[in-house]
Coordinates of C-alpha atoms in Angstrom, one line a residue:
X1 CA -122.5 -149.7 75.3
X2 CA -125.4 -151.6 73.2
X3 CA -129.1 -151.7 74.4
X4 CA -131.7 -154.5 73.8
X5 CA -135.4 -154.4 75.0
X6 CA -137.0 -156.9 77.0
X7 CA -140.8 -157.5 76.1
X8 CA -143.2 -156.2 78.4
X9 CA -141.4 -153.9 81.0
X10 CA -141.5 -150.0 80.7
X11 CA -138.5 -148.0 80.8
X12 CA -137.3 -146.1 84.0
X13 CA -136.3 -142.8 83.9
X14 CA -133.7 -142.6 85.7
X15 CA -130.0 -141.3 85.1
X16 CA -127.6 -144.8 85.4
X17 CA -123.6 -144.0 85.8
X18 CA -121.4 -147.4 85.4
X19 CA -117.9 -146.9 85.8
X20 CA -115.0 -148.6 83.9
X21 CA -111.1 -148.6 84.5
X22 CA -110.3 -152.6 82.7
X23 CA -112.9 -154.5 84.4
X24 CA -114.7 -151.2 85.8
X25 CA -117.4 -150.7 83.2
X26 CA -118.2 -146.9 82.2
X27 CA -121.5 -146.0 81.2
X28 CA -123.6 -143.0 80.9
X29 CA -127.4 -143.8 79.5
X30 CA -130.5 -142.2 80.4
X31 CA -133.7 -144.9 80.3
X32 CA -135.7 -144.1 77.4
X33 CA -139.4 -146.1 76.2
X34 CA -139.1 -147.5 72.8
X35 CA -141.3 -149.4 71.1
X36 CA -143.5 -150.0 75.0
X37 CA -140.2 -152.4 75.7
X38 CA -138.3 -151.6 78.5
X39 CA -134.5 -150.8 78.0
X40 CA -131.7 -152.9 79.6
X41 CA -128.4 -151.3 79.5
X42 CA -125.9 -154.1 78.3
X43 CA -122.0 -153.2 79.7
X44 CA -120.2 -156.2 78.5
X45 CA -119.4 -157.8 81.7
X46 CA -122.5 -156.3 83.4
X47 CA -126.1 -155.9 82.4
X48 CA -127.9 -153.4 84.4
X49 CA -131.9 -152.7 85.2
X50 CA -133.7 -150.7 87.1
X51 CA -137.3 -150.2 88.0
X52 CA -139.1 -147.6 89.8
X53 CA -142.6 -147.8 89.9
X54 CA -145.8 -146.4 91.8
X55 CA -148.3 -148.9 93.2
X56 CA -146.5 -151.3 90.3
X57 CA -147.1 -149.4 87.5
X58 CA -143.5 -148.8 86.2
X59 CA -143.0 -145.5 84.9
X60 CA -141.8 -144.7 81.6
X61 CA -140.3 -141.4 79.7
X62 CA -144.0 -140.7 78.6
X63 CA -145.4 -140.8 82.4
X64 CA -145.8 -137.2 83.9
X65 CA -143.7 -138.2 87.0
X66 CA -140.7 -138.1 84.8
X67 CA -138.6 -134.9 84.0
X68 CA -137.5 -135.3 79.9
X69 CA -135.3 -131.9 80.2
X70 CA -133.9 -132.9 83.9
X71 CA -133.8 -136.8 83.7
X72 CA -135.3 -137.3 86.7
X73 CA -138.1 -139.2 88.8
X74 CA -141.0 -136.6 90.2
X75 CA -142.1 -138.3 93.5
X76 CA -145.1 -136.2 95.7
X77 CA -144.6 -136.1 99.2
X78 CA -147.2 -134.5 100.1
X79 CA -150.5 -135.9 98.5
X80 CA -151.6 -139.3 99.7
X81 CA -154.2 -139.5 96.9
X82 CA -151.9 -138.6 93.9
X83 CA -151.1 -141.2 91.6
X84 CA -146.7 -140.6 92.5
X85 CA -147.2 -140.4 96.3
X86 CA -144.5 -141.2 98.0
X87 CA -145.8 -144.3 99.9
X88 CA -146.3 -146.0 96.4
X89 CA -143.0 -145.8 95.3
X90 CA -140.4 -148.6 94.9
X91 CA -137.0 -148.8 93.3
X92 CA -135.7 -152.6 92.4
X93 CA -132.6 -153.0 90.5
X94 CA -131.9 -156.1 88.2
X95 CA -127.6 -157.0 87.9
X96 CA -126.5 -160.2 85.8
X97 CA -122.9 -160.3 85.6
X98 CA -120.8 -162.0 83.8
X99 CA -118.4 -162.3 86.2
X100 CA -118.8 -162.1 90.4
X101 CA -119.6 -158.8 90.8
X102 CA -119.3 -156.0 93.8
X103 CA -122.3 -153.1 94.0
X104 CA -122.7 -149.8 95.4
X105 CA -125.5 -147.7 94.7
X106 CA -126.0 -143.8 95.5
X107 CA -129.7 -142.5 95.3
X108 CA -129.8 -138.5 94.6
X109 CA -132.8 -137.3 96.3
X110 CA -133.4 -133.7 96.2
X111 CA -136.4 -132.4 98.2
X112 CA -138.0 -129.1 98.0
X113 CA -141.0 -127.4 99.4
X114 CA -143.0 -124.7 97.7
X115 CA -145.1 -122.2 99.3
X116 CA -147.8 -120.4 96.8
X117 CA -149.6 -117.6 98.1
X118 CA -153.3 -117.0 98.0
X119 CA -155.7 -114.3 97.4
X120 CA -152.9 -111.7 96.3
X121 CA -152.8 -108.0 95.2
X122 CA -152.7 -108.4 91.6
X123 CA -150.8 -105.0 91.3
X124 CA -148.0 -106.6 93.9
X125 CA -147.9 -109.6 93.1
X126 CA -145.7 -112.2 95.3
X127 CA -143.9 -115.1 93.8
X128 CA -144.1 -118.9 94.8
X129 CA -141.2 -119.4 97.2
X130 CA -139.3 -122.6 96.8
X131 CA -137.1 -124.0 99.4
X132 CA -134.9 -127.1 99.5
X133 CA -135.5 -129.1 102.4
X134 CA -132.7 -131.4 104.3
X135 CA -133.6 -134.2 106.8
X136 CA -131.9 -135.8 109.6
X137 CA -130.8 -139.3 110.0
X138 CA -133.8 -141.4 111.3
X139 CA -132.4 -144.6 111.7
X140 CA -131.9 -147.9 110.1
X141 CA -134.8 -148.5 108.1
X142 CA -134.2 -145.0 106.2
X143 CA -132.0 -144.1 103.5
X144 CA -129.4 -142.2 104.7
X145 CA -130.6 -138.1 105.3
X146 CA -133.9 -138.9 103.9
X147 CA -137.5 -139.3 104.7
X148 CA -137.3 -143.0 101.3
X149 CA -137.9 -145.9 103.4
X150 CA -135.2 -149.2 102.3
X151 CA -136.5 -152.3 101.6
X152 CA -136.8 -154.4 104.7
X153 CA -134.4 -156.9 102.4
X154 CA -131.7 -154.7 102.0
X155 CA -128.6 -156.3 103.5
X156 CA -126.5 -152.8 102.7
X157 CA -123.6 -150.9 104.7
X158 CA -123.0 -147.2 103.8
X159 CA -120.4 -144.4 103.8
X160 CA -119.9 -140.2 104.3
X161 CA -120.2 -140.1 100.6
X162 CA -123.8 -141.3 100.2
X163 CA -123.0 -144.7 99.0
X164 CA -124.9 -147.8 99.8
X165 CA -122.8 -150.9 99.6
X166 CA -124.9 -154.1 98.6
X167 CA -123.3 -156.5 101.1
X168 CA -123.3 -159.5 99.3
X169 CA -121.1 -160.5 96.0
X170 CA -123.4 -160.4 92.8
X171 CA -122.3 -164.3 91.4
X172 CA -121.9 -165.0 87.7
X173 CA -124.6 -165.4 85.1
X174 CA -127.2 -165.3 87.3
X175 CA -129.5 -162.2 87.9
X176 CA -129.8 -160.5 91.3
X177 CA -132.8 -158.5 91.8
X178 CA -131.8 -155.4 94.4
X179 CA -135.2 -154.2 96.2
X180 CA -133.9 -151.2 97.2
X181 CA -136.6 -148.6 98.0
X182 CA -139.9 -149.3 99.6
X183 CA -142.1 -146.3 100.0
X184 CA -141.2 -142.9 102.0
X185 CA -142.7 -140.8 104.7
X186 CA -144.9 -138.1 103.7
X187 CA -143.0 -134.3 104.4
X188 CA -145.7 -132.2 106.3
X189 CA -147.3 -129.0 104.3
X190 CA -149.0 -126.5 105.9
X191 CA -152.3 -125.0 104.0
X192 CA -154.4 -122.0 105.2
X193 CA -156.4 -118.6 104.4
X194 CA -152.7 -117.0 103.3
X195 CA -150.8 -120.2 101.6
X196 CA -150.6 -123.5 100.4
X197 CA -147.8 -125.5 100.8
X198 CA -146.6 -128.4 98.0
X199 CA -143.7 -130.7 98.7
X200 CA -141.9 -132.6 95.7
X201 CA -139.1 -135.6 95.8
X202 CA -136.5 -135.5 92.7
X203 CA -134.6 -138.5 92.3
X204 CA -132.0 -139.4 89.8
X205 CA -129.4 -143.0 91.0
X206 CA -125.5 -143.7 90.4
X207 CA -125.0 -147.5 89.9
X208 CA -121.6 -148.8 90.1
X209 CA -120.2 -151.9 89.2
X210 CA -116.8 -153.3 89.5
X211 CA -115.4 -156.9 89.6
X212 CA -115.6 -158.3 92.9
X213 CA -112.3 -159.2 93.8
X214 CA -110.8 -155.2 93.1
X215 CA -113.3 -153.0 94.7
X216 CA -111.2 -152.1 97.2
X217 CA -108.5 -150.8 94.3
X218 CA -111.4 -149.6 92.4
X219 CA -113.3 -147.8 95.0
X220 CA -110.6 -146.8 97.4
X221 CA -112.1 -148.4 100.5
X222 CA -110.5 -150.8 103.0
X223 CA -109.8 -154.7 101.9
X224 CA -112.1 -155.6 104.7
X225 CA -114.7 -153.2 104.7
X226 CA -117.2 -156.3 104.4
X227 CA -116.1 -157.6 107.1

């Protein structure tokens, strides 16, 4: 795996995993900021770039919205005034293959609700209560089991393992941009004289690219999966 820089692009602080067996490429790469340029991951036959932004400002490793230890994007799901509010989030993926390719994506979004108790007795403090939040399916405009919205232009199929399959062959020697996530819904929180609640989403991703004529073999799905 090699890295090269592209001018005026900021890095996306997401985890990308590309898997290779013969034509299926394996890369495990954290996106990092270096000399104010973006990082492109080059993996022989495939080049993949991922860009996450809030109000079109692409985040980087120095951003307060990036957890350097966990290598994840931090999204505010409760305060519309915050810079990293979920309604301002976009995630785009640029793919440039040297051979015709198929792509599937798994977005791993962890939703967390924190309740902080106020006016506590200092002798008997109550620690913040942190809960994981789960969602029921909200329809075709949303990423499955999430309040994140998929871009209206996304043409995709889903499986029970949480993968999103881009429903097109990515042509060789051409950059195809997949507009993936475009904003999301606020998670309702409560604030009163007893406690204050906050909600955040922590995101990383898997991008899996295979040679187009070998997707059934490599992914273990039916040859007619795409119709």
